[in-house]
mmCIF file of C-alpha atoms and ligand atoms in Angstrom:
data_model
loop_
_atom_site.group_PDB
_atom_site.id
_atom_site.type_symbol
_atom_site.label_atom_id
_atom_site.label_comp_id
_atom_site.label_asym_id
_atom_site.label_seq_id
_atom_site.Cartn_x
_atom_site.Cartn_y
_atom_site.Cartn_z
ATOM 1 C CA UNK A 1 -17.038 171.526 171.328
ATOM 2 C CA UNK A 2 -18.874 174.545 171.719
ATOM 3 C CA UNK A 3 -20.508 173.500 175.437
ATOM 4 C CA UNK A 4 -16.010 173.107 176.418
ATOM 5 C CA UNK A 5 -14.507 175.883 174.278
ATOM 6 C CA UNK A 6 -15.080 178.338 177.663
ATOM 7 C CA UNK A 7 -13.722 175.593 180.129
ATOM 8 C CA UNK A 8 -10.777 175.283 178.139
ATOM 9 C CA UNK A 9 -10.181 179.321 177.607
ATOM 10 C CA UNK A 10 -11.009 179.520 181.152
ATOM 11 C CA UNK A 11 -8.111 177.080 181.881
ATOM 12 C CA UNK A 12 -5.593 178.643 179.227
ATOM 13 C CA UNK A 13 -6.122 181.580 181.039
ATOM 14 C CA UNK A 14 -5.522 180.239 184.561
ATOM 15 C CA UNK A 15 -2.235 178.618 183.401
ATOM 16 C CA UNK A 16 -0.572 182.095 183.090
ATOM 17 C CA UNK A 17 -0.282 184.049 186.437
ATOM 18 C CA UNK A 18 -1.628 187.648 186.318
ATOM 19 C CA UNK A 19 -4.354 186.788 183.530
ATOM 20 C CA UNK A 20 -6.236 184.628 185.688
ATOM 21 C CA UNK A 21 -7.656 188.020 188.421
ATOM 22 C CA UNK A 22 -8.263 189.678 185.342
ATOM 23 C CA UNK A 23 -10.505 187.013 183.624
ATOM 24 C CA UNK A 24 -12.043 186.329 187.331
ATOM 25 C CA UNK A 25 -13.345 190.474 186.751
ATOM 26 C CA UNK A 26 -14.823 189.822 183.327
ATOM 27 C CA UNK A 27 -16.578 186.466 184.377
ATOM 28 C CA UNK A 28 -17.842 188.233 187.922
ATOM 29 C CA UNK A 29 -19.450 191.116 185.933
ATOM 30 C CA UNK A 30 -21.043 189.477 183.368
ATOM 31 C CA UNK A 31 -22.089 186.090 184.904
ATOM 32 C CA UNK A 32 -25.334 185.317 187.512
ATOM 33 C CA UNK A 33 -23.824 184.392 190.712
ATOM 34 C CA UNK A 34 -25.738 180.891 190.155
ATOM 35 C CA UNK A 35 -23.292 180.268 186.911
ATOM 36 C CA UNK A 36 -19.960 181.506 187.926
ATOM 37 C CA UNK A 37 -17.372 178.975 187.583
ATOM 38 C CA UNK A 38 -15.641 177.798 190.899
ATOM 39 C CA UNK A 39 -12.274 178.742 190.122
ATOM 40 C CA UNK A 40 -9.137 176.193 190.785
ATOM 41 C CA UNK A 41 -6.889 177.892 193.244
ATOM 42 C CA UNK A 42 -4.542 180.177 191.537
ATOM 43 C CA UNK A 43 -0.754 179.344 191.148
ATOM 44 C CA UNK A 44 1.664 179.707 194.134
ATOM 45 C CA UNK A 45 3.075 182.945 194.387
ATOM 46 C CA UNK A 46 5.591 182.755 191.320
ATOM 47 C CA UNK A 47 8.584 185.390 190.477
ATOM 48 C CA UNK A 48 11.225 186.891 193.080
ATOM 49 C CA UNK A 49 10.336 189.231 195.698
ATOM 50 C CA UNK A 50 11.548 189.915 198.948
ATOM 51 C CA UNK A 51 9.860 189.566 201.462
ATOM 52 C CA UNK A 52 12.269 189.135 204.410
ATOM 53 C CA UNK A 53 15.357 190.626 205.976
ATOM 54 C CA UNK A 54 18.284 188.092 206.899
ATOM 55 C CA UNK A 55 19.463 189.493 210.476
ATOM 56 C CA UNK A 56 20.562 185.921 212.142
ATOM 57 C CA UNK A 57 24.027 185.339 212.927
ATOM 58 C CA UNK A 58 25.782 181.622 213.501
ATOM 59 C CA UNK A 59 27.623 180.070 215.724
ATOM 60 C CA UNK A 60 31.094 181.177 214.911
ATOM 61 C CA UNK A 61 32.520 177.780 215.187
ATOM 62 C CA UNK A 62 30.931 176.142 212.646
ATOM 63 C CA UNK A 63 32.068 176.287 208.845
ATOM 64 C CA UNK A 64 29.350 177.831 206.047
ATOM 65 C CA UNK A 65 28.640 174.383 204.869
ATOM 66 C CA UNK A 66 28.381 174.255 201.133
ATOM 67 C CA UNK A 67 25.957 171.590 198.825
ATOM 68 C CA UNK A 68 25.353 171.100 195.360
ATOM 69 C CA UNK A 69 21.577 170.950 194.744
ATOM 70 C CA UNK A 70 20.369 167.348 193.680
ATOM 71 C CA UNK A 71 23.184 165.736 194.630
ATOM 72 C CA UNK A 72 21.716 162.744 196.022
ATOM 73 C CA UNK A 73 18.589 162.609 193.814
ATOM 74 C CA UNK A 74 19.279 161.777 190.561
ATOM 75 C CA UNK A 75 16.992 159.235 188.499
ATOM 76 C CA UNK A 76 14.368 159.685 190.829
ATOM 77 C CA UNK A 77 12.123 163.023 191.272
ATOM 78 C CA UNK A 78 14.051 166.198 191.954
ATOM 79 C CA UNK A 79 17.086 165.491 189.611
ATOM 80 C CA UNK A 80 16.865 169.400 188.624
ATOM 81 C CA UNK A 81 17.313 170.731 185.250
ATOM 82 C CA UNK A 82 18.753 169.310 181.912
ATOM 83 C CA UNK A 83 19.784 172.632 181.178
ATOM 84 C CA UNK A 84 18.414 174.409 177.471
ATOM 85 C CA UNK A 85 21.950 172.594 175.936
ATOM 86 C CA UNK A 86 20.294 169.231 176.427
ATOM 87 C CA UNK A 87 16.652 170.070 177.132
ATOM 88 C CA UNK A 88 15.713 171.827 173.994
ATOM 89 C CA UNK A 89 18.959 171.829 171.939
ATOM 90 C CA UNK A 90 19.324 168.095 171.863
ATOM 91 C CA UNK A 91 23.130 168.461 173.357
ATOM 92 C CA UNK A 92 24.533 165.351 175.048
ATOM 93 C CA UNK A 93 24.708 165.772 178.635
ATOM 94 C CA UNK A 94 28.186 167.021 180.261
ATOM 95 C CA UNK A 95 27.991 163.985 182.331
ATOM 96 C CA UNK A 96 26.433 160.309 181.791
ATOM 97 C CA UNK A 97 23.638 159.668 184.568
ATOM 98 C CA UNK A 98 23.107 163.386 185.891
ATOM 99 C CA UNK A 99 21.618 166.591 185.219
ATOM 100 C CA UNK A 100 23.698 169.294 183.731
ATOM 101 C CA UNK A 101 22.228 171.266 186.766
ATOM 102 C CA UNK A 102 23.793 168.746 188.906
ATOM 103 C CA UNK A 103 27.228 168.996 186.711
ATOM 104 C CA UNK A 104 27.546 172.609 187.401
ATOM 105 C CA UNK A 105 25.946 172.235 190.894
ATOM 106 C CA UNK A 106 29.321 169.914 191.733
ATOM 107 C CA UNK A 107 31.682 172.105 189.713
ATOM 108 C CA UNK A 108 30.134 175.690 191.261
ATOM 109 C CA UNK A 109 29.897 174.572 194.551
ATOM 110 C CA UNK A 110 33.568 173.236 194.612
ATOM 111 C CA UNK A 111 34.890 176.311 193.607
ATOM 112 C CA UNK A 112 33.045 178.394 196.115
ATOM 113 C CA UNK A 113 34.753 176.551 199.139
ATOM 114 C CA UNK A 114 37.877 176.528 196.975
ATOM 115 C CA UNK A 115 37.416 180.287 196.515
ATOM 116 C CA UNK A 116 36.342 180.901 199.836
ATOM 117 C CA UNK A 117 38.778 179.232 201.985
ATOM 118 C CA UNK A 118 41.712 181.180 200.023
ATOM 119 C CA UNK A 119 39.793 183.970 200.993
ATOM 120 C CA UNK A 120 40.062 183.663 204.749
ATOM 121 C CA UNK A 121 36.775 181.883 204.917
ATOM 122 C CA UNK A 122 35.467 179.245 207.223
ATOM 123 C CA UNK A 123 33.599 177.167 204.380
ATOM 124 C CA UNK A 124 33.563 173.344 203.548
ATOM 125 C CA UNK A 125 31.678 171.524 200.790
ATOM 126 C CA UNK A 126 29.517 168.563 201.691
ATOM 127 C CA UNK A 127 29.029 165.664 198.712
ATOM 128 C CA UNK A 128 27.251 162.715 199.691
ATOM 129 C CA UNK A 129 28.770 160.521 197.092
ATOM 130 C CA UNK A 130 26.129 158.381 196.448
ATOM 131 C CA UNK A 131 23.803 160.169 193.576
ATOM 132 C CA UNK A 132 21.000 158.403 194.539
ATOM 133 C CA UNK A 133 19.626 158.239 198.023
ATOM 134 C CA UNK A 134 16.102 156.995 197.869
ATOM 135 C CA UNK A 135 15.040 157.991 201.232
ATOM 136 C CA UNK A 136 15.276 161.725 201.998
ATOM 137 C CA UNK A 137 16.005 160.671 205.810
ATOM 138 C CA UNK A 138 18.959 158.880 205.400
ATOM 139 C CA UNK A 139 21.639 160.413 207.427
ATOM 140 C CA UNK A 140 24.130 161.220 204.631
ATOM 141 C CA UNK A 141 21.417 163.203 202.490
ATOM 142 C CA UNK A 142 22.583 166.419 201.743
ATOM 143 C CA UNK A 143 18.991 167.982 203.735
ATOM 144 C CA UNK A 144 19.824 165.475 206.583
ATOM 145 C CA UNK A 145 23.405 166.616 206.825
ATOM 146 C CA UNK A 146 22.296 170.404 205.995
ATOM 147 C CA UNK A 147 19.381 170.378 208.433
ATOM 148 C CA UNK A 148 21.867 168.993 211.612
ATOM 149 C CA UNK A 149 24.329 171.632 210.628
ATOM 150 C CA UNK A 150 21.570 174.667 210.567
ATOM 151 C CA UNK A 151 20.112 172.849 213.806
ATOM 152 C CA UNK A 152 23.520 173.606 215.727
ATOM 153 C CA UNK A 153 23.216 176.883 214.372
ATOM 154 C CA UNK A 154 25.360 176.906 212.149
ATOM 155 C CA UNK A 155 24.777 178.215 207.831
ATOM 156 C CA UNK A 156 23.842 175.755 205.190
ATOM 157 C CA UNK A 157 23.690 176.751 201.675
ATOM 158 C CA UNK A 158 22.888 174.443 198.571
ATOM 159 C CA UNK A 159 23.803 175.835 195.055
ATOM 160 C CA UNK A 160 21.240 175.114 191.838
ATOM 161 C CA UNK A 161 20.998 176.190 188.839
ATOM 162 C CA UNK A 162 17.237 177.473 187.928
ATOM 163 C CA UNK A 163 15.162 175.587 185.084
ATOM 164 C CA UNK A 164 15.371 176.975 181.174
ATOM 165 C CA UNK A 165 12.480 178.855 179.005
ATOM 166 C CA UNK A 166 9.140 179.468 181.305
ATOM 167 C CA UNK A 167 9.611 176.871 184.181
ATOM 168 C CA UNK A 168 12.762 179.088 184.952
ATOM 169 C CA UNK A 169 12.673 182.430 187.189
ATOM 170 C CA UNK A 170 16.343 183.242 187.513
ATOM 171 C CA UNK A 171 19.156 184.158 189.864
ATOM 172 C CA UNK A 172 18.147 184.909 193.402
ATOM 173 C CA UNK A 173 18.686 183.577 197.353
ATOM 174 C CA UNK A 174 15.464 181.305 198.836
ATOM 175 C CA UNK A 175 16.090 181.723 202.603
ATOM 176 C CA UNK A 176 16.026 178.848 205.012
ATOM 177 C CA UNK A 177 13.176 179.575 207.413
ATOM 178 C CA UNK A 178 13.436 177.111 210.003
ATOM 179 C CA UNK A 179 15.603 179.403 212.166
ATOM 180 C CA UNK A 180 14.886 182.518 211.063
ATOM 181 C CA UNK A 181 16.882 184.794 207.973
ATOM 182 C CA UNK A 182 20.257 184.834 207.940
ATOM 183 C CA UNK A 183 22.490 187.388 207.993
ATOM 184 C CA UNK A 184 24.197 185.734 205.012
ATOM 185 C CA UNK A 185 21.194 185.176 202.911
ATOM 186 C CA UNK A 186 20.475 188.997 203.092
ATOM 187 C CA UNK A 187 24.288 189.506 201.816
ATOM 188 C CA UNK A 188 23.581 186.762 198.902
ATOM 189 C CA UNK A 189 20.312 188.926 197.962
ATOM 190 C CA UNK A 190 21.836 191.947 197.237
ATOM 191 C CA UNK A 191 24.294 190.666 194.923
ATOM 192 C CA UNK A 192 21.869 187.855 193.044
ATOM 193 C CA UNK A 193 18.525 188.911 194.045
ATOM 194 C CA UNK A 194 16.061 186.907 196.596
ATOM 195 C CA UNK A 195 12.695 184.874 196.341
ATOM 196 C CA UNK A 196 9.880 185.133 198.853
ATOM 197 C CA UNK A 197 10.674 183.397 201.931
ATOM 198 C CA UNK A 198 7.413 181.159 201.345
ATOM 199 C CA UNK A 199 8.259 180.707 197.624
ATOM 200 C CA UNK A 200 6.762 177.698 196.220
ATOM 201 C CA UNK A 201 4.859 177.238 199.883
ATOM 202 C CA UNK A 202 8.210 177.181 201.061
ATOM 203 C CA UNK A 203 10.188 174.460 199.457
ATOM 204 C CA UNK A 204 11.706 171.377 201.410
ATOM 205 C CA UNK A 205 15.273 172.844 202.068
ATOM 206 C CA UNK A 206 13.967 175.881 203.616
ATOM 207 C CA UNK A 207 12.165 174.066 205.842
ATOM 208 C CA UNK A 208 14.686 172.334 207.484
ATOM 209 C CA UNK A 209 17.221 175.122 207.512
ATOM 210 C CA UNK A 210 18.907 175.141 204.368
ATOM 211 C CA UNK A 211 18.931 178.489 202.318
ATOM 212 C CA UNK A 212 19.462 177.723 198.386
ATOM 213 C CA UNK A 213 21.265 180.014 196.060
ATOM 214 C CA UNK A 214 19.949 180.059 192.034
ATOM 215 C CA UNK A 215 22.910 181.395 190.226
ATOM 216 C CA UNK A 216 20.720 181.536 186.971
ATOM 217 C CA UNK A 217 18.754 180.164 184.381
ATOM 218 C CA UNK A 218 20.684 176.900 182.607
ATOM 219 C CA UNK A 219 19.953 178.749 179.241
ATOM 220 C CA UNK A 220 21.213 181.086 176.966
ATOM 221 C CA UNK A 221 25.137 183.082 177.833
ATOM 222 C CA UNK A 222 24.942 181.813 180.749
ATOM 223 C CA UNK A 223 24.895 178.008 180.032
ATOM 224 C CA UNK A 224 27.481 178.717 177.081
ATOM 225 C CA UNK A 225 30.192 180.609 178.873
ATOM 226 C CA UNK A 226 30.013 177.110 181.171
ATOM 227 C CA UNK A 227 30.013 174.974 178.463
ATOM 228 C CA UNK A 228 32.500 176.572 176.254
ATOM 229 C CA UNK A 229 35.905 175.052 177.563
ATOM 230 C CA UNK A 230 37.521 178.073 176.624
ATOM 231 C CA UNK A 231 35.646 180.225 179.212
ATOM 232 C CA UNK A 232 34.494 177.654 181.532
ATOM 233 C CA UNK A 233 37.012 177.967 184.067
ATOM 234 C CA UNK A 234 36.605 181.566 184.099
ATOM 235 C CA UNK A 235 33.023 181.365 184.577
ATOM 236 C CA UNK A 236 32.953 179.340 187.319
ATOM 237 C CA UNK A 237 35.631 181.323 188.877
ATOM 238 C CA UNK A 238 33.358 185.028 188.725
ATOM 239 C CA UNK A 239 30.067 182.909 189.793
ATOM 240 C CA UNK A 240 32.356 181.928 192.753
ATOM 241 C CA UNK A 241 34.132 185.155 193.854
ATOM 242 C CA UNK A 242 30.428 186.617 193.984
ATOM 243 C CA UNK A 243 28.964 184.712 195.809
ATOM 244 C CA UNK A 244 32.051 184.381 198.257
ATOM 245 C CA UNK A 245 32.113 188.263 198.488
ATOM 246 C CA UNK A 246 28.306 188.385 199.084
ATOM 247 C CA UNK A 247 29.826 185.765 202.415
ATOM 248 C CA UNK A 248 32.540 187.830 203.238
ATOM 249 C CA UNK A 249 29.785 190.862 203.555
ATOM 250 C CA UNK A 250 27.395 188.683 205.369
ATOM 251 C CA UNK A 251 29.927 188.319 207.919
ATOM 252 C CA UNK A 252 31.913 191.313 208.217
ATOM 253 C CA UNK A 253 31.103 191.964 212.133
ATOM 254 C CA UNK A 254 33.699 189.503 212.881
ATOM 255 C CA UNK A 255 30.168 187.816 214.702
ATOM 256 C CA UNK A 256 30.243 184.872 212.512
ATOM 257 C CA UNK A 257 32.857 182.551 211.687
ATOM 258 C CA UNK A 258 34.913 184.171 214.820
ATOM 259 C CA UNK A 259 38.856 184.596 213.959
ATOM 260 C CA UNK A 260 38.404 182.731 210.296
ATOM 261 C CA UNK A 261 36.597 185.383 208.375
ATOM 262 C CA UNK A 262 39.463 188.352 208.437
ATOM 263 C CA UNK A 263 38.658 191.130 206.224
HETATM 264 ZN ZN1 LIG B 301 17.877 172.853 191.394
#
């Protein structure tokens, strides 16, 4: 026990971001080079930050495309969250077969293009129907479909929910990077907040394109105003005029979205 006891405060200690440089200090100053531990590398940059500035405008022609995160990858890794409800409080699950992220994913994504097209918006959602797509290069795969639509330039945008309790990090924009920051991801950050551009080494949306929105933790008032069926509806309605007003900013020099986006 005693020869493991550091090894396993060492590794306690390099679990929680922000302790880890501090207990590097203590070890450095009191330890002979010869015995330092070698370190494992420290976490990926956790926490929201930004670290860009969305400029890019689209081809006015072309709809903001909409996507509920996880949509096609349920049952197999990357379902997203069970939400606190289900997760820790043992609640049954909104829906049979998918994540309550995906649940409110569907529902929140919906009601932004609903929102947004009564709004003057050129905005369509994108479901590939099937919940499970095994390979992420099938055609019909919400990053296949999301990637071809950033590739003709025009503005993808997937909608999650973030994990519950310390997995979580909360509301906030994660810019696709393949074509540079977008003019609407910069109008999304200043009304939910924004991650690093490279958070999480940049994830696999991102890469192809595809900016994703967290609209919040799946825990706590947030997660009961949307499953209370007395205030759902209203929830989902003031999650959706947000984030279409953040839109309507990010285009409001007429240079995206052409004739469709009237102020
Ligand atoms: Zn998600």
């Amino acid at each position: 026990m005693g020869r493991f006891a550091p090894l396993l405060i060492l590794l306690l200690f390099t679990a929680v971001p922000g302790r880890a440089q501090g207990l590097l200090d203590v070890l450095n100053s009191i330890g002979a080079p010869s015995r330092r531990p070698s370190l494992p590398p420290l976490p990926a940059q956790r926490g929201r930050g930004k670290n860009w500035v969305g400029s890019r405008s689209h081809d006015g022609a072309l709809p903001i495309l909409v996507m509920a995160g996880h949509a096609d990858s349920q049952r197999i890794e990357g379902s997203g969250t069970p939400g606190a409800a289900v997760g820790l409080g043992g609640a049954a699950p909104m829906q049979p077969g998918i994540t309550d992220e995906l649940h409110w994913n569907l529902l929140t994504a919906r009601r932004v293009v609903e929102v947004g097209q009564r709004e003057g918006l050129n905005i369509r959602f994108y479901d590939p129907g099937m919940r499970t797509i095994v390979d992420a290069t099938d055609p019909r795969t919400n990053w296949s479909v999301g990637a071809r639509h950033a590739e003709a330039g025009g503005y993808a945008l997937e909608i999650h929910y973030d994990a519950y309790g310390p997995d979580g990090i909360g509301p906030g924009v994660i810019p696709g990077v393949l074509y540079g920051f977008s003019r609407f991801d910069e109008a999304l950050a200043a009304e939910f907040g924004a991650f690093p551009w490279d958070h999480r080494d940049i994830l696999g949306g991102p890469r192809l394109g595809i900016s994703l929105l967290e609209i919040g933790k799946l825990e706590g008032s947030l997660e009961n105003a949307l499953r209370d069926p007395l205030r759902r509806e209203a929830t989902l309605d003031a999650i959706a005029r947000r984030v279409v007003q953040a839109l309507r900013r990010g285009s409001a020099d007429g240079a995206v979205g052409g004739t469709a986006f009237q102020q």
